[in-house]
Amino acid sequence: MKALGNHVLVEFYGCDSDILNQTELIEKEMTKAAILSGATVVSSNFHTFNPYGVSGVVIIAESHLSIHTWPEYGYAAVDLFTCGDSVDPWKAFKHLKNIFKSDHTATIEMKRGQLHDIEGELKHKPNAK
Amino acid sequence: MKALGNHVLVEFYGCDSDILNQTELIEKEMTKAAILSGATVVSSNFHTFNPYGVSGVVIIAESHLSIHTWPEYGYAAVDLFTCGDSVDPWKAFKHLKNIFKSDHTATIEMKRGQLHDIEGELKHKPNAK
């Protein structure tokens, strides 16, 4: 089934809680995960929450990688949203699993923008800028 | 079933292609959608792609709202990831559906970070900063 995007939703359970609270490290490793997966990094934007937790997004030319951490639960929610055939989100997954020392994970891989729902119903092409 | 996060994945099909190519408008309306849903906006970060398309994320205190648009297909992929009981992501959904003039949608609502997978397996609490 052809689709425009591929979306891997990851639950990292049983992580190292101190690592999940280190914003600079998480930003560095999320960016590295994007590069390892073959993506082109456009920008990144991370925030630290009080008293615990980090939220951040790496925007890539091929969509985005996002993370929200709950250090007090040893849990991180990561989304690996990519498009095109050149990016392998599972390389990002493996890298982050190691970094966070997650002892078990749950993943769902979904297609986004299924072409059979799109074709034949275009209203018009946009005007390129 | 208790969970830390709530994630609504939205496919907006049959949208106005020109609107899906307007980065400033999309950033403004995604931010407005966050506010309408009851979220607290922390930051936003949007990019225009050549020749078509917009990617962007609004980070909220309660997680994030993201978007990727394919104007040439009249399609936008939106994620509404929230936590806590005070945010209603469906208010954001309704606002964006109107703004994009989407004529049909597909949605999936998922729980993230299910507590029965977490409780009883904490390694330790993090050190608050």
mmCIF file of N, CA and C in Angstrom, chain A:
data_model
loop_
_atom_site.group_PDB
_atom_site.id
_atom_site.type_symbol
_atom_site.label_atom_id
_atom_site.label_comp_id
_atom_site.label_asym_id
_atom_site.label_seq_id
_atom_site.Cartn_x
_atom_site.Cartn_y
_atom_site.Cartn_z
ATOM 1 N N MET A 1 0.849 -1.199 0.000
ATOM 2 C CA MET A 1 0.000 0.000 0.000
ATOM 3 C C MET A 1 0.883 1.247 0.000
ATOM 4 N N LYS A 2 0.702 2.070 -0.989
ATOM 5 C CA LYS A 2 1.524 3.274 -1.069
ATOM 6 C C LYS A 2 0.994 4.368 -0.149
ATOM 7 N N ALA A 3 1.921 5.092 0.446
ATOM 8 C CA ALA A 3 1.549 6.172 1.351
ATOM 9 C C ALA A 3 2.599 7.265 1.273
ATOM 10 N N LEU A 4 2.237 8.453 1.710
ATOM 11 C CA LEU A 4 3.183 9.568 1.688
ATOM 12 C C LEU A 4 4.165 9.507 2.849
ATOM 13 N N GLY A 5 3.696 9.045 3.996
ATOM 14 C CA GLY A 5 4.554 9.062 5.177
ATOM 15 C C GLY A 5 4.556 7.731 5.910
ATOM 16 N N ASN A 6 5.565 7.559 6.735
ATOM 17 C CA ASN A 6 5.693 6.376 7.585
ATOM 18 C C ASN A 6 5.889 6.879 9.017
ATOM 19 N N HIS A 7 5.141 6.314 9.946
ATOM 20 C CA HIS A 7 5.162 6.842 11.319
ATOM 21 C C HIS A 7 5.362 5.681 12.286
ATOM 22 N N VAL A 8 6.481 5.709 13.007
ATOM 23 C CA VAL A 8 6.752 4.716 14.046
ATOM 24 C C VAL A 8 6.529 5.378 15.394
ATOM 25 N N LEU A 9 5.579 4.841 16.151
ATOM 26 C CA LEU A 9 5.283 5.330 17.505
ATOM 27 C C LEU A 9 5.967 4.396 18.482
ATOM 28 N N VAL A 10 6.798 4.944 19.337
ATOM 29 C CA VAL A 10 7.611 4.124 20.230
ATOM 30 C C VAL A 10 7.326 4.478 21.688
ATOM 31 N N GLU A 11 7.143 3.440 22.496
ATOM 32 C CA GLU A 11 7.095 3.589 23.948
ATOM 33 C C GLU A 11 8.396 2.989 24.480
ATOM 34 N N PHE A 12 9.218 3.820 25.097
ATOM 35 C CA PHE A 12 10.430 3.324 25.759
ATOM 36 C C PHE A 12 10.145 3.220 27.248
ATOM 37 N N TYR A 13 10.039 1.998 27.738
ATOM 38 C CA TYR A 13 9.789 1.762 29.166
ATOM 39 C C TYR A 13 11.080 1.332 29.853
ATOM 40 N N GLY A 14 11.090 1.497 31.181
ATOM 41 C CA GLY A 14 12.226 1.012 31.975
ATOM 42 C C GLY A 14 13.535 1.689 31.636
ATOM 43 N N CYS A 15 13.464 2.998 31.353
ATOM 44 C CA CYS A 15 14.672 3.750 30.974
ATOM 45 C C CYS A 15 15.419 4.241 32.215
ATOM 46 N N ASP A 16 16.631 4.721 31.986
ATOM 47 C CA ASP A 16 17.413 5.386 33.030
ATOM 48 C C ASP A 16 16.788 6.765 33.287
ATOM 49 N N SER A 17 16.254 6.949 34.473
ATOM 50 C CA SER A 17 15.500 8.170 34.757
ATOM 51 C C SER A 17 16.357 9.429 34.687
ATOM 52 N N ASP A 18 17.608 9.328 35.114
ATOM 53 C CA ASP A 18 18.455 10.528 35.084
ATOM 54 C C ASP A 18 18.725 10.963 33.644
ATOM 55 N N ILE A 19 18.910 9.995 32.765
ATOM 56 C CA ILE A 19 19.138 10.342 31.351
ATOM 57 C C ILE A 19 17.903 11.040 30.770
ATOM 58 N N LEU A 20 16.727 10.583 31.152
ATOM 59 C CA LEU A 20 15.489 11.165 30.610
ATOM 60 C C LEU A 20 15.245 12.590 31.091
ATOM 61 N N ASN A 21 16.072 13.056 32.008
ATOM 62 C CA ASN A 21 15.916 14.417 32.518
ATOM 63 C C ASN A 21 17.018 15.366 32.019
ATOM 64 N N GLN A 22 17.849 14.883 31.089
ATOM 65 C CA GLN A 22 18.995 15.666 30.614
ATOM 66 C C GLN A 22 18.692 16.228 29.218
ATOM 67 N N THR A 23 18.243 17.470 29.205
ATOM 68 C CA THR A 23 17.749 18.055 27.962
ATOM 69 C C THR A 23 18.827 18.133 26.881
ATOM 70 N N GLU A 24 20.010 18.615 27.240
ATOM 71 C CA GLU A 24 21.060 18.767 26.218
ATOM 72 C C GLU A 24 21.471 17.422 25.637
ATOM 73 N N LEU A 25 21.599 16.432 26.492
ATOM 74 C CA LEU A 25 21.961 15.101 26.012
ATOM 75 C C LEU A 25 20.877 14.545 25.089
ATOM 76 N N ILE A 26 19.625 14.712 25.475
ATOM 77 C CA ILE A 26 18.529 14.177 24.662
ATOM 78 C C ILE A 26 18.486 14.882 23.304
ATOM 79 N N GLU A 27 18.681 16.205 23.300
ATOM 80 C CA GLU A 27 18.680 16.925 22.021
ATOM 81 C C GLU A 27 19.821 16.422 21.130
ATOM 82 N N LYS A 28 20.991 16.244 21.724
ATOM 83 C CA LYS A 28 22.145 15.764 20.955
ATOM 84 C C LYS A 28 21.877 14.360 20.394
ATOM 85 N N GLU A 29 21.309 13.488 21.204
ATOM 86 C CA GLU A 29 21.120 12.103 20.776
ATOM 87 C C GLU A 29 19.926 11.952 19.824
ATOM 88 N N MET A 30 18.907 12.794 19.975
ATOM 89 C CA MET A 30 17.795 12.774 19.003
ATOM 90 C C MET A 30 18.293 13.261 17.647
ATOM 91 N N THR A 31 19.152 14.263 17.657
ATOM 92 C CA THR A 31 19.724 14.757 16.402
ATOM 93 C C THR A 31 20.604 13.684 15.770
ATOM 94 N N LYS A 32 21.397 13.021 16.608
ATOM 95 C CA LYS A 32 22.253 11.940 16.098
ATOM 96 C C LYS A 32 21.389 10.806 15.539
ATOM 97 N N ALA A 33 20.295 10.492 16.220
ATOM 98 C CA ALA A 33 19.388 9.444 15.749
ATOM 99 C C ALA A 33 18.839 9.783 14.364
ATOM 100 N N ALA A 34 18.510 11.057 14.174
ATOM 101 C CA ALA A 34 18.000 11.489 12.862
ATOM 102 C C ALA A 34 19.065 11.272 11.791
ATOM 103 N N ILE A 35 20.296 11.653 12.096
ATOM 104 C CA ILE A 35 21.385 11.511 11.118
ATOM 105 C C ILE A 35 21.653 10.036 10.840
ATOM 106 N N LEU A 36 21.681 9.218 11.896
ATOM 107 C CA LEU A 36 21.927 7.783 11.711
ATOM 108 C C LEU A 36 20.861 7.128 10.837
ATOM 109 N N SER A 37 19.641 7.656 10.914
ATOM 110 C CA SER A 37 18.549 7.070 10.122
ATOM 111 C C SER A 37 18.606 7.499 8.665
ATOM 112 N N GLY A 38 19.505 8.435 8.365
ATOM 113 C CA GLY A 38 19.635 8.899 6.978
ATOM 114 C C GLY A 38 18.872 10.177 6.691
ATOM 115 N N ALA A 39 18.355 10.812 7.737
ATOM 116 C CA ALA A 39 17.553 12.026 7.549
ATOM 117 C C ALA A 39 18.433 13.274 7.473
ATOM 118 N N THR A 40 17.846 14.333 6.936
ATOM 119 C CA THR A 40 18.502 15.638 6.875
ATOM 120 C C THR A 40 17.877 16.538 7.939
ATOM 121 N N VAL A 41 18.683 16.948 8.918
ATOM 122 C CA VAL A 41 18.164 17.754 10.033
ATOM 123 C C VAL A 41 17.945 19.195 9.575
ATOM 124 N N VAL A 42 16.754 19.711 9.849
ATOM 125 C CA VAL A 42 16.420 21.098 9.511
ATOM 126 C C VAL A 42 16.549 21.995 10.749
ATOM 127 N N SER A 43 16.004 21.550 11.870
ATOM 128 C CA SER A 43 16.089 22.340 13.102
ATOM 129 C C SER A 43 15.752 21.452 14.281
ATOM 130 N N SER A 44 16.088 21.917 15.484
ATOM 131 C CA SER A 44 15.662 21.187 16.677
ATOM 132 C C SER A 44 15.276 22.184 17.758
ATOM 133 N N ASN A 45 14.397 21.747 18.631
ATOM 134 C CA ASN A 45 13.774 22.643 19.593
ATOM 135 C C ASN A 45 13.383 21.809 20.815
ATOM 136 N N PHE A 46 14.091 22.025 21.939
ATOM 137 C CA PHE A 46 13.883 21.197 23.127
ATOM 138 C C PHE A 46 13.619 22.065 24.351
ATOM 139 N N HIS A 47 12.835 21.530 25.276
ATOM 140 C CA HIS A 47 12.473 22.267 26.489
ATOM 141 C C HIS A 47 12.554 21.340 27.703
ATOM 142 N N THR A 48 12.922 21.936 28.828
ATOM 143 C CA THR A 48 12.974 21.223 30.105
ATOM 144 C C THR A 48 11.759 21.634 30.928
ATOM 145 N N PHE A 49 11.115 20.664 31.547
ATOM 146 C CA PHE A 49 9.959 20.992 32.378
ATOM 147 C C PHE A 49 10.286 20.808 33.854
ATOM 148 N N ASN A 50 9.575 21.541 34.675
ATOM 149 C CA ASN A 50 9.795 21.554 36.113
ATOM 150 C C ASN A 50 8.728 20.713 36.800
ATOM 151 N N PRO A 51 9.060 19.771 37.682
ATOM 152 C CA PRO A 51 10.404 19.440 38.149
ATOM 153 C C PRO A 51 11.108 18.416 37.268
ATOM 154 N N TYR A 52 10.331 17.689 36.430
ATOM 155 C CA TYR A 52 10.927 16.631 35.631
ATOM 156 C C TYR A 52 10.459 16.753 34.181
ATOM 157 N N GLY A 53 11.246 16.200 33.279
ATOM 158 C CA GLY A 53 10.750 15.951 31.938
ATOM 159 C C GLY A 53 11.304 16.855 30.874
ATOM 160 N N VAL A 54 11.396 16.291 29.690
ATOM 161 C CA VAL A 54 11.918 16.973 28.513
ATOM 162 C C VAL A 54 10.936 16.759 27.365
ATOM 163 N N SER A 55 10.679 17.830 26.601
ATOM 164 C CA SER A 55 9.926 17.713 25.354
ATOM 165 C C SER A 55 10.772 18.315 24.252
ATOM 166 N N GLY A 56 10.768 17.679 23.094
ATOM 167 C CA GLY A 56 11.530 18.257 22.011
ATOM 168 C C GLY A 56 11.204 17.630 20.674
ATOM 169 N N VAL A 57 11.544 18.376 19.631
ATOM 170 C CA VAL A 57 11.297 17.916 18.264
ATOM 171 C C VAL A 57 12.503 18.241 17.400
ATOM 172 N N VAL A 58 12.899 17.275 16.596
ATOM 173 C CA VAL A 58 13.865 17.515 15.526
ATOM 174 C C VAL A 58 13.073 17.509 14.226
ATOM 175 N N ILE A 59 13.018 18.664 13.570
ATOM 176 C CA ILE A 59 12.369 18.690 12.261
ATOM 177 C C ILE A 59 13.417 18.283 11.232
ATOM 178 N N ILE A 60 13.042 17.318 10.402
ATOM 179 C CA ILE A 60 13.921 16.827 9.346
ATOM 180 C C ILE A 60 13.266 17.127 8.007
ATOM 181 N N ALA A 61 14.065 17.135 6.958
ATOM 182 C CA ALA A 61 13.497 17.378 5.624
ATOM 183 C C ALA A 61 12.434 16.333 5.303
ATOM 184 N N GLU A 62 12.531 15.179 5.972
ATOM 185 C CA GLU A 62 11.619 14.058 5.708
ATOM 186 C C GLU A 62 10.524 13.950 6.779
ATOM 187 N N SER A 63 10.249 14.982 7.542
ATOM 188 C CA SER A 63 9.167 15.102 8.540
ATOM 189 C C SER A 63 9.724 15.411 9.939
ATOM 190 N N HIS A 64 9.580 14.531 10.947
ATOM 191 C CA HIS A 64 10.081 14.904 12.274
ATOM 192 C C HIS A 64 10.322 13.708 13.182
ATOM 193 N N LEU A 65 11.136 13.963 14.203
ATOM 194 C CA LEU A 65 11.303 13.051 15.337
ATOM 195 C C LEU A 65 10.929 13.847 16.590
ATOM 196 N N SER A 66 10.040 13.301 17.411
ATOM 197 C CA SER A 66 9.652 14.014 18.637
ATOM 198 C C SER A 66 9.844 13.124 19.857
ATOM 199 N N ILE A 67 9.972 13.770 21.003
ATOM 200 C CA ILE A 67 10.110 13.018 22.262
ATOM 201 C C ILE A 67 9.449 13.784 23.404
ATOM 202 N N HIS A 68 8.840 13.018 24.301
ATOM 203 C CA HIS A 68 8.384 13.537 25.585
ATOM 204 C C HIS A 68 8.819 12.523 26.633
ATOM 205 N N THR A 69 9.473 13.004 27.689
ATOM 206 C CA THR A 69 9.945 12.068 28.715
ATOM 207 C C THR A 69 9.242 12.296 30.048
ATOM 208 N N TRP A 70 9.020 11.214 30.747
ATOM 209 C CA TRP A 70 8.507 11.215 32.118
ATOM 210 C C TRP A 70 9.561 10.480 32.953
ATOM 211 N N PRO A 71 10.610 11.201 33.374
ATOM 212 C CA PRO A 71 11.691 10.533 34.109
ATOM 213 C C PRO A 71 11.193 9.811 35.355
ATOM 214 N N GLU A 72 10.193 10.383 35.997
ATOM 215 C CA GLU A 72 9.679 9.775 37.236
ATOM 216 C C GLU A 72 9.027 8.418 36.988
ATOM 217 N N TYR A 73 8.701 8.119 35.727
ATOM 218 C CA TYR A 73 8.166 6.801 35.362
ATOM 219 C C TYR A 73 9.159 5.985 34.519
ATOM 220 N N GLY A 74 10.350 6.524 34.273
ATOM 221 C CA GLY A 74 11.309 5.822 33.421
ATOM 222 C C GLY A 74 10.790 5.611 32.010
ATOM 223 N N TYR A 75 9.956 6.541 31.551
ATOM 224 C CA TYR A 75 9.226 6.362 30.280
ATOM 225 C C TYR A 75 9.461 7.532 29.326
ATOM 226 N N ALA A 76 9.610 7.209 28.053
ATOM 227 C CA ALA A 76 9.673 8.233 27.005
ATOM 228 C C ALA A 76 8.782 7.820 25.835
ATOM 229 N N ALA A 77 8.037 8.777 25.329
ATOM 230 C CA ALA A 77 7.229 8.586 24.120
ATOM 231 C C ALA A 77 7.972 9.231 22.959
ATOM 232 N N VAL A 78 8.304 8.424 21.960
ATOM 233 C CA VAL A 78 9.050 8.926 20.805
ATOM 234 C C VAL A 78 8.257 8.652 19.540
ATOM 235 N N ASP A 79 8.219 9.643 18.656
ATOM 236 C CA ASP A 79 7.595 9.479 17.343
ATOM 237 C C ASP A 79 8.639 9.691 16.270
ATOM 238 N N LEU A 80 8.676 8.766 15.332
ATOM 239 C CA LEU A 80 9.622 8.828 14.213
ATOM 240 C C LEU A 80 8.789 8.886 12.932
ATOM 241 N N PHE A 81 8.583 10.116 12.446
ATOM 242 C CA PHE A 81 7.699 10.327 11.293
ATOM 243 C C PHE A 81 8.604 10.678 10.117
ATOM 244 N N THR A 82 8.581 9.833 9.091
ATOM 245 C CA THR A 82 9.483 10.043 7.949
ATOM 246 C C THR A 82 8.713 9.906 6.640
ATOM 247 N N CYS A 83 9.312 10.423 5.579
ATOM 248 C CA CYS A 83 8.761 10.167 4.253
ATOM 249 C C CYS A 83 9.915 9.860 3.302
ATOM 250 N N GLY A 84 9.578 9.222 2.210
ATOM 251 C CA GLY A 84 10.600 8.842 1.250
ATOM 252 C C GLY A 84 11.223 7.505 1.598
ATOM 253 N N ASP A 85 12.056 6.994 0.700
ATOM 254 C CA ASP A 85 12.641 5.656 0.880
ATOM 255 C C ASP A 85 14.052 5.688 1.443
ATOM 256 N N SER A 86 14.596 6.878 1.662
ATOM 257 C CA SER A 86 16.016 6.957 2.022
ATOM 258 C C SER A 86 16.258 6.941 3.527
ATOM 259 N N VAL A 87 15.188 7.026 4.314
ATOM 260 C CA VAL A 87 15.345 7.095 5.765
ATOM 261 C C VAL A 87 14.873 5.787 6.398
ATOM 262 N N ASP A 88 15.675 5.267 7.335
ATOM 263 C CA ASP A 88 15.303 4.052 8.064
ATOM 264 C C ASP A 88 15.065 4.424 9.536
ATOM 265 N N PRO A 89 13.800 4.621 9.937
ATOM 266 C CA PRO A 89 13.523 5.076 11.311
ATOM 267 C C PRO A 89 13.977 4.075 12.368
ATOM 268 N N TRP A 90 14.127 2.809 11.980
ATOM 269 C CA TRP A 90 14.520 1.793 12.968
ATOM 270 C C TRP A 90 15.966 1.951 13.412
ATOM 271 N N LYS A 91 16.774 2.624 12.591
ATOM 272 C CA LYS A 91 18.132 2.949 13.047
ATOM 273 C C LYS A 91 18.075 3.996 14.160
ATOM 274 N N ALA A 92 17.158 4.942 14.042
ATOM 275 C CA ALA A 92 16.957 5.923 15.119
ATOM 276 C C ALA A 92 16.439 5.225 16.374
ATOM 277 N N PHE A 93 15.496 4.324 16.189
ATOM 278 C CA PHE A 93 14.935 3.557 17.314
ATOM 279 C C PHE A 93 16.039 2.831 18.090
ATOM 280 N N LYS A 94 16.888 2.104 17.359
ATOM 281 C CA LYS A 94 17.936 1.315 18.029
ATOM 282 C C LYS A 94 18.899 2.221 18.793
ATOM 283 N N HIS A 95 19.261 3.333 18.184
ATOM 284 C CA HIS A 95 20.179 4.256 18.843
ATOM 285 C C HIS A 95 19.570 4.781 20.143
ATOM 286 N N LEU A 96 18.339 5.219 20.099
ATOM 287 C CA LEU A 96 17.712 5.808 21.290
ATOM 288 C C LEU A 96 17.461 4.763 22.374
ATOM 289 N N LYS A 97 17.104 3.562 21.961
ATOM 290 C CA LYS A 97 16.911 2.479 22.942
ATOM 291 C C LYS A 97 18.192 2.263 23.751
ATOM 292 N N ASN A 98 19.323 2.277 23.070
ATOM 293 C CA ASN A 98 20.610 2.117 23.768
ATOM 294 C C ASN A 98 20.908 3.310 24.674
ATOM 295 N N ILE A 99 20.698 4.501 24.153
ATOM 296 C CA ILE A 99 21.019 5.706 24.928
ATOM 297 C C ILE A 99 20.182 5.771 26.204
ATOM 298 N N PHE A 100 18.894 5.465 26.085
ATOM 299 C CA PHE A 100 17.998 5.582 27.246
ATOM 300 C C PHE A 100 18.066 4.353 28.164
ATOM 301 N N LYS A 101 18.772 3.309 27.698
ATOM 302 C CA LYS A 101 18.883 2.050 28.464
ATOM 303 C C LYS A 101 17.496 1.475 28.749
ATOM 304 N N SER A 102 16.624 1.563 27.757
ATOM 305 C CA SER A 102 15.252 1.059 27.890
ATOM 306 C C SER A 102 15.269 -0.461 27.960
ATOM 307 N N ASP A 103 14.581 -1.015 28.968
ATOM 308 C CA ASP A 103 14.617 -2.477 29.076
ATOM 309 C C ASP A 103 13.436 -3.152 28.390
ATOM 310 N N HIS A 104 12.414 -2.407 28.024
ATOM 311 C CA HIS A 104 11.447 -2.964 27.072
ATOM 312 C C HIS A 104 10.696 -1.853 26.352
ATOM 313 N N THR A 105 10.223 -2.184 25.174
ATOM 314 C CA THR A 105 9.621 -1.180 24.304
ATOM 315 C C THR A 105 8.323 -1.728 23.712
ATOM 316 N N ALA A 106 7.492 -0.806 23.261
ATOM 317 C CA ALA A 106 6.330 -1.173 22.444
ATOM 318 C C ALA A 106 6.341 -0.242 21.238
ATOM 319 N N THR A 107 6.111 -0.780 20.062
ATOM 320 C CA THR A 107 6.144 0.041 18.850
ATOM 321 C C THR A 107 4.942 -0.263 17.962
ATOM 322 N N ILE A 108 4.528 0.770 17.252
ATOM 323 C CA ILE A 108 3.503 0.620 16.205
ATOM 324 C C ILE A 108 4.023 1.363 14.983
ATOM 325 N N GLU A 109 3.950 0.739 13.828
ATOM 326 C CA GLU A 109 4.365 1.396 12.587
ATOM 327 C C GLU A 109 3.125 1.615 11.718
ATOM 328 N N MET A 110 2.912 2.860 11.319
ATOM 329 C CA MET A 110 1.702 3.200 10.576
ATOM 330 C C MET A 110 2.039 3.933 9.283
ATOM 331 N N LYS A 111 1.208 3.746 8.298
ATOM 332 C CA LYS A 111 1.300 4.543 7.079
ATOM 333 C C LYS A 111 0.451 5.789 7.248
ATOM 334 N N ARG A 112 0.987 6.923 6.797
ATOM 335 C CA ARG A 112 0.237 8.181 6.857
ATOM 336 C C ARG A 112 0.004 8.706 5.443
ATOM 337 N N GLY A 113 -1.194 9.174 5.157
ATOM 338 C CA GLY A 113 -1.490 9.723 3.839
ATOM 339 C C GLY A 113 -1.540 8.638 2.781
ATOM 340 N N GLN A 114 -2.524 7.761 2.923
ATOM 341 C CA GLN A 114 -2.606 6.626 2.006
ATOM 342 C C GLN A 114 -3.093 7.093 0.642
ATOM 343 N N LEU A 115 -2.324 6.716 -0.384
ATOM 344 C CA LEU A 115 -2.574 7.308 -1.696
ATOM 345 C C LEU A 115 -3.909 6.883 -2.301
ATOM 346 N N HIS A 116 -4.416 5.727 -1.926
ATOM 347 C CA HIS A 116 -5.718 5.337 -2.503
ATOM 348 C C HIS A 116 -6.843 6.217 -1.969
ATOM 349 N N ASP A 117 -6.577 6.921 -0.861
ATOM 350 C CA ASP A 117 -7.558 7.877 -0.340
ATOM 351 C C ASP A 117 -7.412 9.253 -0.976
ATOM 352 N N ILE A 118 -6.330 9.449 -1.693
ATOM 353 C CA ILE A 118 -6.015 10.778 -2.212
ATOM 354 C C ILE A 118 -6.241 10.873 -3.707
ATOM 355 N N GLU A 119 -5.795 9.859 -4.451
ATOM 356 C CA GLU A 119 -5.768 9.959 -5.913
ATOM 357 C C GLU A 119 -7.175 10.153 -6.473
ATOM 358 N N GLY A 120 -7.241 10.970 -7.458
ATOM 359 C CA GLY A 120 -8.517 11.189 -8.137
ATOM 360 C C GLY A 120 -9.404 12.207 -7.452
ATOM 361 N N GLU A 121 -8.923 12.814 -6.368
ATOM 362 C CA GLU A 121 -9.797 13.763 -5.672
ATOM 363 C C GLU A 121 -9.119 15.109 -5.469
ATOM 364 N N LEU A 122 -8.053 15.363 -6.210
ATOM 365 C CA LEU A 122 -7.372 16.651 -6.054
ATOM 366 C C LEU A 122 -8.239 17.780 -6.581
ATOM 367 N N LYS A 123 -8.294 18.850 -5.795
ATOM 368 C CA LYS A 123 -9.068 20.015 -6.230
ATOM 369 C C LYS A 123 -8.258 20.800 -7.258
ATOM 370 N N HIS A 124 -7.009 21.063 -6.928
ATOM 371 C CA HIS A 124 -6.112 21.739 -7.848
ATOM 372 C C HIS A 124 -4.703 21.671 -7.286
ATOM 373 N N LYS A 125 -3.737 21.916 -8.129
ATOM 374 C CA LYS A 125 -2.342 22.005 -7.688
ATOM 375 C C LYS A 125 -2.115 23.362 -7.032
ATOM 376 N N PRO A 126 -1.244 23.413 -6.035
ATOM 377 C CA PRO A 126 -0.929 24.716 -5.437
ATOM 378 C C PRO A 126 -0.039 25.520 -6.362
ATOM 379 N N ASN A 127 0.035 26.808 -6.099
ATOM 380 C CA ASN A 127 0.984 27.668 -6.802
ATOM 381 C C ASN A 127 2.312 27.594 -6.071
ATOM 382 N N ALA A 128 3.332 27.091 -6.752
ATOM 383 C CA ALA A 128 4.653 27.029 -6.112
ATOM 384 C C ALA A 128 5.148 28.423 -5.818
ATOM 385 N N LYS A 129 5.836 28.545 -4.654
ATOM 386 C CA LYS A 129 6.373 29.866 -4.277
ATOM 387 C C LYS A 129 7.654 30.133 -5.040
#
